[in-house]
Amino acid sequence: MDKFILSFGFNLEIAGIYGILVFVLFCIIAYGGYFILKKLAFVFPGYGCSHAGMGKGICEYSENVKEIYEKASAVLGFDAAEISSKGRAAEVTDEEVSFQLQLLHELSLAEAAKEILPAPEALIGYSAGEITAMTAGNVFSLEDGIAVANAYRDMRKEAVGAGRLDTYRLRNVKHEFVSLASDKCLAGFVQMTAVEAPEQTVIIGDEEGLKAVLKELAKHKVNSAKLKDSLPLHSVMVFPYVSKLQDIMRNIGHSDLSTRMYSTLYGKLVDVMTLPSDYFAKQQVNAVRFYEALAASIDDGFDTFVILGKDKDLLTAVKNVAGENNAFIADSVEDLQKIAEKIK
């Protein structure tokens, strides 16, 4: 009998300990341990996010951030921190340096985020944003990342030779309808260059082709907005100009990715060490499969997405797929701090 009482009491004690542990865990999750539940991914926008004053407050944030700008300035041959912080809009958006400054800004945000946010478990780059993602993920050294950014700049300059076409972002129409309308176009040229969300796509084409496609899509009450960038990127027309991107990939060293990456060329999780040397060349000829990459990450349990850089259209796309409260833009240290409070 004494043995039974002792055993029963011992079991009650164990049950009590488990109960306390469960209660403590519940309190941690409910009152400040919410980070435990978050599976965070960083998203790097494509070309075109540089703006005057973007470097204010970030260039001097920490010794590591200062080192990024110092190393980059030595490679680029100008004071990148000075232009990023104090340069006029015309200087910061000059095509000679615009993407390089954007890359440095976003790398600096990623570095600052190490002290403010949980560590990201995945990276997604939209178009040229994959250059930044691979540099942030230590596939490229900073110097090699800049070399690839320079090759991307040169490719853009040469792609003018393909002629300038109009680019439209389409909303409120399923991408399947856009693809079907583009395929049915018999006059002129039109091609879908990005699928950003189920009902958000980008198309490019000449006047005749776009007129026919937009007329067909009007049946679906499409919301169309003309974009500034008129280069035929992510279309077959840019194929003759991508050789420099291919050459630079052959000549630089690659390291294993420190964080998993979802490719917007393949629309899925990739092993960076197996990517072909013509990866970026193929990327510029094919449509951006951002929606597929984002959906694949969500299927793998990712529930919080922070876009590093100022791209409101990309934010809209991510919110449409991941949910209104699961996507954020960080363009400054203050933004990172606000996001930390929101996801806490």
Tab-separated table of C-alpha atoms in Angstrom:
chain	number	residue	atom	x	y	z
A	1	MET	CA	0.000	0.000	0.000
A	2	ASP	CA	2.806	2.373	0.962
A	3	LYS	CA	4.474	1.478	-2.319
A	4	PHE	CA	1.286	2.318	-4.247
A	5	ILE	CA	0.920	5.646	-2.454
A	6	LEU	CA	4.570	6.472	-3.126
A	7	SER	CA	4.211	5.581	-6.809
A	8	PHE	CA	0.946	7.507	-7.104
A	9	GLY	CA	2.486	10.530	-5.442
A	10	PHE	CA	5.527	10.342	-7.696
A	11	ASN	CA	3.311	10.238	-10.788
A	12	LEU	CA	1.362	13.245	-9.545
A	13	GLU	CA	4.624	15.097	-9.040
A	14	ILE	CA	5.723	14.338	-12.610
A	15	ALA	CA	2.311	15.385	-13.937
A	16	GLY	CA	2.588	18.598	-11.955
A	17	ILE	CA	6.022	19.369	-13.393
A	18	TYR	CA	4.752	18.771	-16.941
A	19	GLY	CA	1.773	20.973	-16.245
A	20	ILE	CA	4.001	23.800	-15.045
A	21	LEU	CA	6.254	23.445	-18.100
A	22	VAL	CA	3.266	23.599	-20.450
A	23	PHE	CA	1.948	26.680	-18.641
A	24	VAL	CA	5.340	28.430	-18.790
A	25	LEU	CA	5.668	27.637	-22.506
A	26	PHE	CA	2.195	29.051	-23.111
A	27	CYS	CA	3.135	32.265	-21.291
A	28	ILE	CA	6.364	32.624	-23.266
A	29	ILE	CA	4.503	32.271	-26.558
A	30	ALA	CA	1.653	34.542	-25.500
A	31	TYR	CA	3.724	37.284	-23.850
A	32	GLY	CA	6.867	37.865	-25.837
A	33	GLY	CA	8.045	34.607	-27.316
A	34	TYR	CA	6.121	35.070	-30.540
A	35	PHE	CA	9.424	35.153	-32.426
A	36	ILE	CA	9.559	31.398	-31.774
A	37	LEU	CA	6.602	30.900	-34.109
A	38	LYS	CA	7.906	33.122	-36.881
A	39	LYS	CA	9.686	31.666	-39.871
A	40	LEU	CA	11.273	34.678	-41.521
A	41	ALA	CA	12.400	35.264	-45.115
A	42	PHE	CA	14.110	38.336	-46.562
A	43	VAL	CA	12.990	39.528	-50.000
A	44	PHE	CA	15.320	41.602	-52.199
A	45	PRO	CA	13.650	43.797	-54.868
A	46	GLY	CA	14.787	44.072	-58.466
A	47	TYR	CA	16.367	47.063	-60.180
A	48	GLY	CA	14.930	50.526	-59.592
A	49	CYS	CA	14.692	51.055	-55.831
A	50	SER	CA	17.509	53.585	-55.360
A	51	HIS	CA	16.386	56.987	-54.113
A	52	ALA	CA	17.923	60.134	-52.653
A	53	GLY	CA	18.737	59.934	-48.946
A	54	MET	CA	18.347	56.187	-48.679
A	55	GLY	CA	21.710	55.854	-46.924
A	56	LYS	CA	20.898	58.278	-44.088
A	57	GLY	CA	21.105	56.527	-40.751
A	58	ILE	CA	22.248	53.205	-42.179
A	59	CYS	CA	25.739	53.947	-43.529
A	60	GLU	CA	27.039	54.710	-40.032
A	61	TYR	CA	24.868	52.195	-38.155
A	62	SER	CA	27.660	49.834	-37.093
A	63	GLU	CA	31.280	49.018	-37.792
A	64	ASN	CA	30.187	46.107	-39.998
A	65	VAL	CA	27.964	48.376	-42.091
A	66	LYS	CA	30.726	50.981	-42.367
A	67	GLU	CA	33.036	48.226	-43.603
A	68	ILE	CA	30.557	47.282	-46.350
A	69	TYR	CA	30.611	50.837	-47.702
A	70	GLU	CA	34.377	51.254	-47.281
A	71	LYS	CA	35.148	48.043	-49.192
A	72	ALA	CA	32.612	48.898	-51.878
A	73	SER	CA	33.960	52.427	-52.298
A	74	ALA	CA	37.449	51.049	-52.869
A	75	VAL	CA	36.100	48.777	-55.638
A	76	LEU	CA	33.748	51.319	-57.224
A	77	GLY	CA	36.176	54.246	-57.121
A	78	PHE	CA	33.841	56.708	-55.387
A	79	ASP	CA	32.463	57.338	-51.894
A	80	ALA	CA	29.369	55.138	-51.962
A	81	ALA	CA	28.245	56.161	-48.463
A	82	GLU	CA	28.444	59.856	-49.336
A	83	ILE	CA	26.352	59.510	-52.493
A	84	SER	CA	23.866	57.147	-50.859
A	85	SER	CA	23.369	59.524	-47.922
A	86	LYS	CA	23.721	62.981	-49.460
A	87	GLY	CA	23.579	62.548	-53.238
A	88	ARG	CA	20.911	64.230	-55.328
A	89	ALA	CA	18.203	62.086	-56.909
A	90	ALA	CA	19.898	62.369	-60.311
A	91	GLU	CA	23.178	61.031	-58.845
A	92	VAL	CA	21.641	58.146	-56.925
A	93	THR	CA	19.459	56.997	-59.821
A	94	ASP	CA	22.157	57.392	-62.492
A	95	GLU	CA	22.218	54.054	-64.317
A	96	GLU	CA	26.005	53.881	-63.957
A	97	VAL	CA	25.755	53.459	-60.170
A	98	SER	CA	22.079	52.998	-59.314
A	99	PHE	CA	21.950	49.231	-58.877
A	100	GLN	CA	25.308	49.092	-57.098
A	101	LEU	CA	24.038	51.624	-54.538
A	102	GLN	CA	20.809	49.673	-54.169
A	103	LEU	CA	22.779	46.480	-53.565
A	104	LEU	CA	24.888	48.147	-50.854
A	105	HIS	CA	21.832	49.682	-49.197
A	106	GLU	CA	20.035	46.357	-48.999
A	107	LEU	CA	23.137	44.492	-47.804
A	108	SER	CA	23.503	47.119	-45.066
A	109	LEU	CA	19.869	46.645	-44.034
A	110	ALA	CA	20.452	42.881	-43.875
A	111	GLU	CA	23.527	43.470	-41.705
A	112	ALA	CA	21.691	45.866	-39.373
A	113	ALA	CA	18.791	43.407	-39.130
A	114	LYS	CA	21.101	40.904	-37.414
A	115	GLU	CA	20.832	43.018	-34.245
A	116	ILE	CA	17.116	43.786	-34.579
A	117	LEU	CA	15.198	40.873	-36.128
A	118	PRO	CA	15.355	37.094	-35.868
A	119	ALA	CA	17.761	35.583	-38.380
A	120	PRO	CA	16.103	34.911	-41.758
A	121	GLU	CA	15.893	31.261	-42.743
A	122	ALA	CA	15.424	31.983	-46.457
A	123	LEU	CA	16.183	34.573	-49.125
A	124	ILE	CA	14.152	35.458	-52.227
A	125	GLY	CA	15.397	37.853	-54.897
A	126	TYR	CA	13.146	39.423	-57.496
A	127	SER	CA	14.989	39.474	-60.832
A	128	ALA	CA	18.335	41.254	-60.267
A	129	GLY	CA	17.551	41.101	-56.546
A	130	GLU	CA	18.971	37.575	-56.683
A	131	ILE	CA	22.420	39.148	-57.071
A	132	THR	CA	21.845	40.883	-53.734
A	133	ALA	CA	20.371	37.729	-52.194
A	134	MET	CA	23.408	35.658	-53.173
A	135	THR	CA	25.765	38.310	-51.824
A	136	ALA	CA	23.810	38.543	-48.570
A	137	GLY	CA	23.870	34.746	-48.371
A	138	ASN	CA	27.673	34.688	-48.823
A	139	VAL	CA	27.579	32.883	-52.180
A	140	PHE	CA	29.466	35.903	-53.546
A	141	SER	CA	31.975	38.015	-51.698
A	142	LEU	CA	31.085	41.714	-51.580
A	143	GLU	CA	33.645	42.415	-54.301
A	144	ASP	CA	32.239	39.682	-56.561
A	145	GLY	CA	28.683	40.798	-55.880
A	146	ILE	CA	29.633	44.257	-57.126
A	147	ALA	CA	31.307	42.698	-60.188
A	148	VAL	CA	28.051	40.880	-61.043
A	149	ALA	CA	26.096	44.122	-60.440
A	150	ASN	CA	28.453	45.908	-62.853
A	151	ALA	CA	27.888	43.208	-65.479
A	152	TYR	CA	24.123	43.594	-64.975
A	153	ARG	CA	24.456	47.357	-65.516
A	154	ASP	CA	26.410	46.799	-68.722
A	155	MET	CA	23.806	44.325	-69.947
A	156	ARG	CA	21.053	46.887	-69.354
A	157	LYS	CA	22.966	49.524	-71.327
A	158	GLU	CA	23.526	47.184	-74.258
A	159	ALA	CA	19.915	45.945	-74.192
A	160	VAL	CA	18.849	49.382	-75.438
A	161	GLY	CA	19.942	48.023	-78.813
A	162	ALA	CA	16.949	45.682	-78.775
A	163	GLY	CA	14.678	48.711	-78.865
A	164	ARG	CA	12.505	50.191	-76.156
A	165	LEU	CA	9.151	48.597	-75.500
A	166	ASP	CA	6.301	49.530	-73.188
A	167	THR	CA	5.915	47.669	-69.908
A	168	TYR	CA	2.678	47.286	-67.953
A	169	ARG	CA	1.856	45.890	-64.529
A	170	LEU	CA	-1.555	44.220	-64.560
A	171	ARG	CA	-3.745	43.670	-61.516
A	172	ASN	CA	-7.135	42.082	-60.869
A	173	VAL	CA	-6.720	39.546	-63.637
A	174	LYS	CA	-5.460	35.976	-63.243
A	175	HIS	CA	-2.068	35.327	-64.768
A	176	GLU	CA	-3.532	32.406	-66.741
A	177	PHE	CA	-5.756	34.877	-68.619
A	178	VAL	CA	-2.757	37.123	-69.287
A	179	SER	CA	-0.773	34.189	-70.669
A	180	LEU	CA	-3.700	33.093	-72.834
A	181	ALA	CA	-4.271	36.608	-74.182
A	182	SER	CA	-0.556	36.976	-74.974
A	183	ASP	CA	-0.489	33.640	-76.805
A	184	LYS	CA	-3.513	34.653	-78.884
A	185	CYS	CA	-1.837	37.882	-79.996
A	186	LEU	CA	-1.150	37.543	-83.735
A	187	ALA	CA	-0.075	41.128	-84.410
A	188	GLY	CA	2.993	42.828	-82.945
A	189	PHE	CA	5.050	41.523	-80.027
A	190	VAL	CA	3.997	40.946	-76.423
A	191	GLN	CA	5.381	38.701	-73.688
A	192	MET	CA	4.602	38.118	-70.030
A	193	THR	CA	7.792	38.933	-68.111
A	194	ALA	CA	6.785	38.367	-64.489
A	195	VAL	CA	4.168	36.589	-62.412
A	196	GLU	CA	4.209	38.392	-59.071
A	197	ALA	CA	0.963	37.112	-57.532
A	198	PRO	CA	-2.101	35.159	-58.723
A	199	GLU	CA	-3.633	38.385	-60.044
A	200	GLN	CA	-0.536	40.567	-60.527
A	201	THR	CA	1.662	40.200	-63.608
A	202	VAL	CA	3.993	42.251	-65.816
A	203	ILE	CA	3.924	42.250	-69.616
A	204	ILE	CA	6.113	43.921	-72.218
A	205	GLY	CA	5.474	44.583	-75.881
A	206	ASP	CA	5.239	46.943	-78.801
A	207	GLU	CA	2.306	49.264	-79.374
A	208	GLU	CA	0.413	46.940	-81.698
A	209	GLY	CA	0.800	43.840	-79.540
A	210	LEU	CA	-0.060	45.568	-76.274
A	211	LYS	CA	-3.128	47.220	-77.774
A	212	ALA	CA	-4.508	43.831	-78.800
A	213	VAL	CA	-3.740	42.139	-75.473
A	214	LEU	CA	-5.057	44.974	-73.284
A	215	LYS	CA	-8.258	45.038	-75.347
A	216	GLU	CA	-8.739	41.311	-74.721
A	217	LEU	CA	-7.972	41.669	-71.005
A	218	ALA	CA	-10.411	44.563	-70.650
A	219	LYS	CA	-13.123	41.897	-70.603
A	220	HIS	CA	-11.769	40.853	-67.202
A	221	LYS	CA	-11.737	44.418	-65.787
A	222	VAL	CA	-7.943	44.495	-65.644
A	223	ASN	CA	-6.186	47.310	-63.782
A	224	SER	CA	-3.139	48.253	-65.893
A	225	ALA	CA	-0.335	50.677	-65.049
A	226	LYS	CA	2.486	51.662	-67.396
A	227	LEU	CA	5.964	51.294	-65.871
A	228	LYS	CA	9.004	53.522	-66.330
A	229	ASP	CA	11.459	50.775	-67.319
A	230	SER	CA	11.111	50.173	-71.054
A	231	LEU	CA	13.954	47.690	-71.589
A	232	PRO	CA	12.923	44.270	-72.955
A	233	LEU	CA	14.257	42.385	-69.920
A	234	HIS	CA	12.962	38.902	-69.127
A	235	SER	CA	12.061	38.382	-72.759
A	236	VAL	CA	13.668	36.640	-75.721
A	237	MET	CA	14.657	40.041	-77.140
A	238	VAL	CA	17.412	40.503	-74.539
A	239	PHE	CA	19.167	37.209	-75.417
A	240	PRO	CA	21.954	38.792	-77.557
A	241	TYR	CA	23.056	40.972	-74.612
A	242	VAL	CA	23.400	38.541	-71.705
A	243	SER	CA	26.848	37.129	-72.487
A	244	LYS	CA	28.634	39.396	-69.960
A	245	LEU	CA	26.497	38.043	-67.147
A	246	GLN	CA	27.410	34.524	-68.227
A	247	ASP	CA	31.121	35.355	-68.453
A	248	ILE	CA	31.283	36.978	-65.026
A	249	MET	CA	29.611	33.948	-63.418
A	250	ARG	CA	32.282	31.696	-64.914
A	251	ASN	CA	35.123	33.798	-63.568
A	252	ILE	CA	34.142	34.389	-59.938
A	253	GLY	CA	34.277	32.053	-56.978
A	254	HIS	CA	31.138	30.646	-55.391
A	255	SER	CA	30.646	29.580	-51.796
A	256	ASP	CA	27.857	27.497	-50.333
A	257	LEU	CA	24.759	29.512	-49.459
A	258	SER	CA	24.555	30.261	-45.736
A	259	THR	CA	20.748	30.566	-45.965
A	260	ARG	CA	18.343	28.701	-48.241
A	261	MET	CA	17.218	30.514	-51.392
A	262	TYR	CA	14.039	30.264	-53.442
A	263	SER	CA	14.846	30.930	-57.088
A	264	THR	CA	12.605	33.251	-59.112
A	265	LEU	CA	13.972	31.676	-62.290
A	266	TYR	CA	12.893	28.155	-61.329
A	267	GLY	CA	10.128	29.093	-58.899
A	268	LYS	CA	11.377	26.767	-56.161
A	269	LEU	CA	14.021	26.102	-53.509
A	270	VAL	CA	17.445	25.635	-55.097
A	271	ASP	CA	20.879	24.324	-54.239
A	272	VAL	CA	23.038	27.304	-55.183
A	273	MET	CA	26.142	25.173	-55.634
A	274	THR	CA	24.467	23.365	-58.534
A	275	LEU	CA	23.354	26.506	-60.393
A	276	PRO	CA	24.780	26.667	-63.931
A	277	SER	CA	27.193	29.425	-64.957
A	278	ASP	CA	24.542	30.829	-67.273
A	279	TYR	CA	22.001	31.160	-64.442
A	280	PHE	CA	21.731	34.970	-64.559
A	281	ALA	CA	21.787	34.942	-68.355
A	282	LYS	CA	18.812	32.550	-68.360
A	283	GLN	CA	17.134	34.641	-65.689
A	284	GLN	CA	17.123	37.744	-67.893
A	285	VAL	CA	15.643	35.869	-70.866
A	286	ASN	CA	12.860	34.136	-68.931
A	287	ALA	CA	9.912	35.458	-66.945
A	288	VAL	CA	10.304	36.160	-63.224
A	289	ARG	CA	8.505	33.356	-61.359
A	290	PHE	CA	8.225	35.297	-58.142
A	291	TYR	CA	4.773	34.025	-57.209
A	292	GLU	CA	5.866	30.391	-57.531
A	293	ALA	CA	8.988	30.992	-55.433
A	294	LEU	CA	6.980	32.794	-52.761
A	295	ALA	CA	4.269	30.101	-52.717
A	296	ALA	CA	6.933	27.385	-52.416
A	297	SER	CA	8.413	29.117	-49.359
A	298	ILE	CA	4.959	29.394	-47.770
A	299	ASP	CA	4.392	25.679	-48.410
A	300	ASP	CA	7.644	25.095	-46.506
A	301	GLY	CA	6.293	26.971	-43.481
A	302	PHE	CA	7.540	30.521	-44.019
A	303	ASP	CA	5.020	33.019	-42.664
A	304	THR	CA	6.807	36.375	-42.351
A	305	PHE	CA	8.430	38.295	-45.218
A	306	VAL	CA	10.544	41.437	-44.926
A	307	ILE	CA	11.313	43.303	-48.150
A	308	LEU	CA	14.668	45.059	-47.794
A	309	GLY	CA	14.331	48.175	-49.933
A	310	LYS	CA	11.587	50.483	-51.113
A	311	ASP	CA	9.300	48.557	-53.468
A	312	LYS	CA	5.608	49.039	-52.736
A	313	ASP	CA	4.477	46.998	-55.761
A	314	LEU	CA	6.454	44.030	-54.470
A	315	LEU	CA	4.907	44.536	-51.025
A	316	THR	CA	1.438	44.395	-52.591
A	317	ALA	CA	2.325	41.138	-54.348
A	318	VAL	CA	3.665	39.522	-51.178
A	319	LYS	CA	0.634	40.618	-49.153
A	320	ASN	CA	-1.676	39.156	-51.793
A	321	VAL	CA	-0.010	35.763	-51.378
A	322	ALA	CA	1.202	35.666	-47.764
A	323	GLY	CA	-1.492	37.787	-46.099
A	324	GLU	CA	-1.909	41.445	-45.200
A	325	ASN	CA	-0.163	41.158	-41.818
A	326	ASN	CA	2.729	38.949	-42.900
A	327	ALA	CA	4.669	41.262	-45.225
A	328	PHE	CA	6.698	44.371	-44.387
A	329	ILE	CA	9.021	46.889	-46.045
A	330	ALA	CA	12.278	47.911	-44.379
A	331	ASP	CA	14.076	50.846	-46.004
A	332	SER	CA	15.770	52.151	-42.853
A	333	VAL	CA	16.917	51.116	-39.387
A	334	GLU	CA	13.741	52.691	-37.983
A	335	ASP	CA	11.653	50.463	-40.274
A	336	LEU	CA	13.481	47.377	-38.996
A	337	GLN	CA	12.808	48.410	-35.405
A	338	LYS	CA	9.106	48.964	-36.107
A	339	ILE	CA	8.861	45.550	-37.766
A	340	ALA	CA	10.513	43.954	-34.729
A	341	GLU	CA	7.778	45.423	-32.521
A	342	LYS	CA	4.999	44.313	-34.865
A	343	ILE	CA	6.089	40.685	-35.081
A	344	LYS	CA	6.958	40.408	-31.404
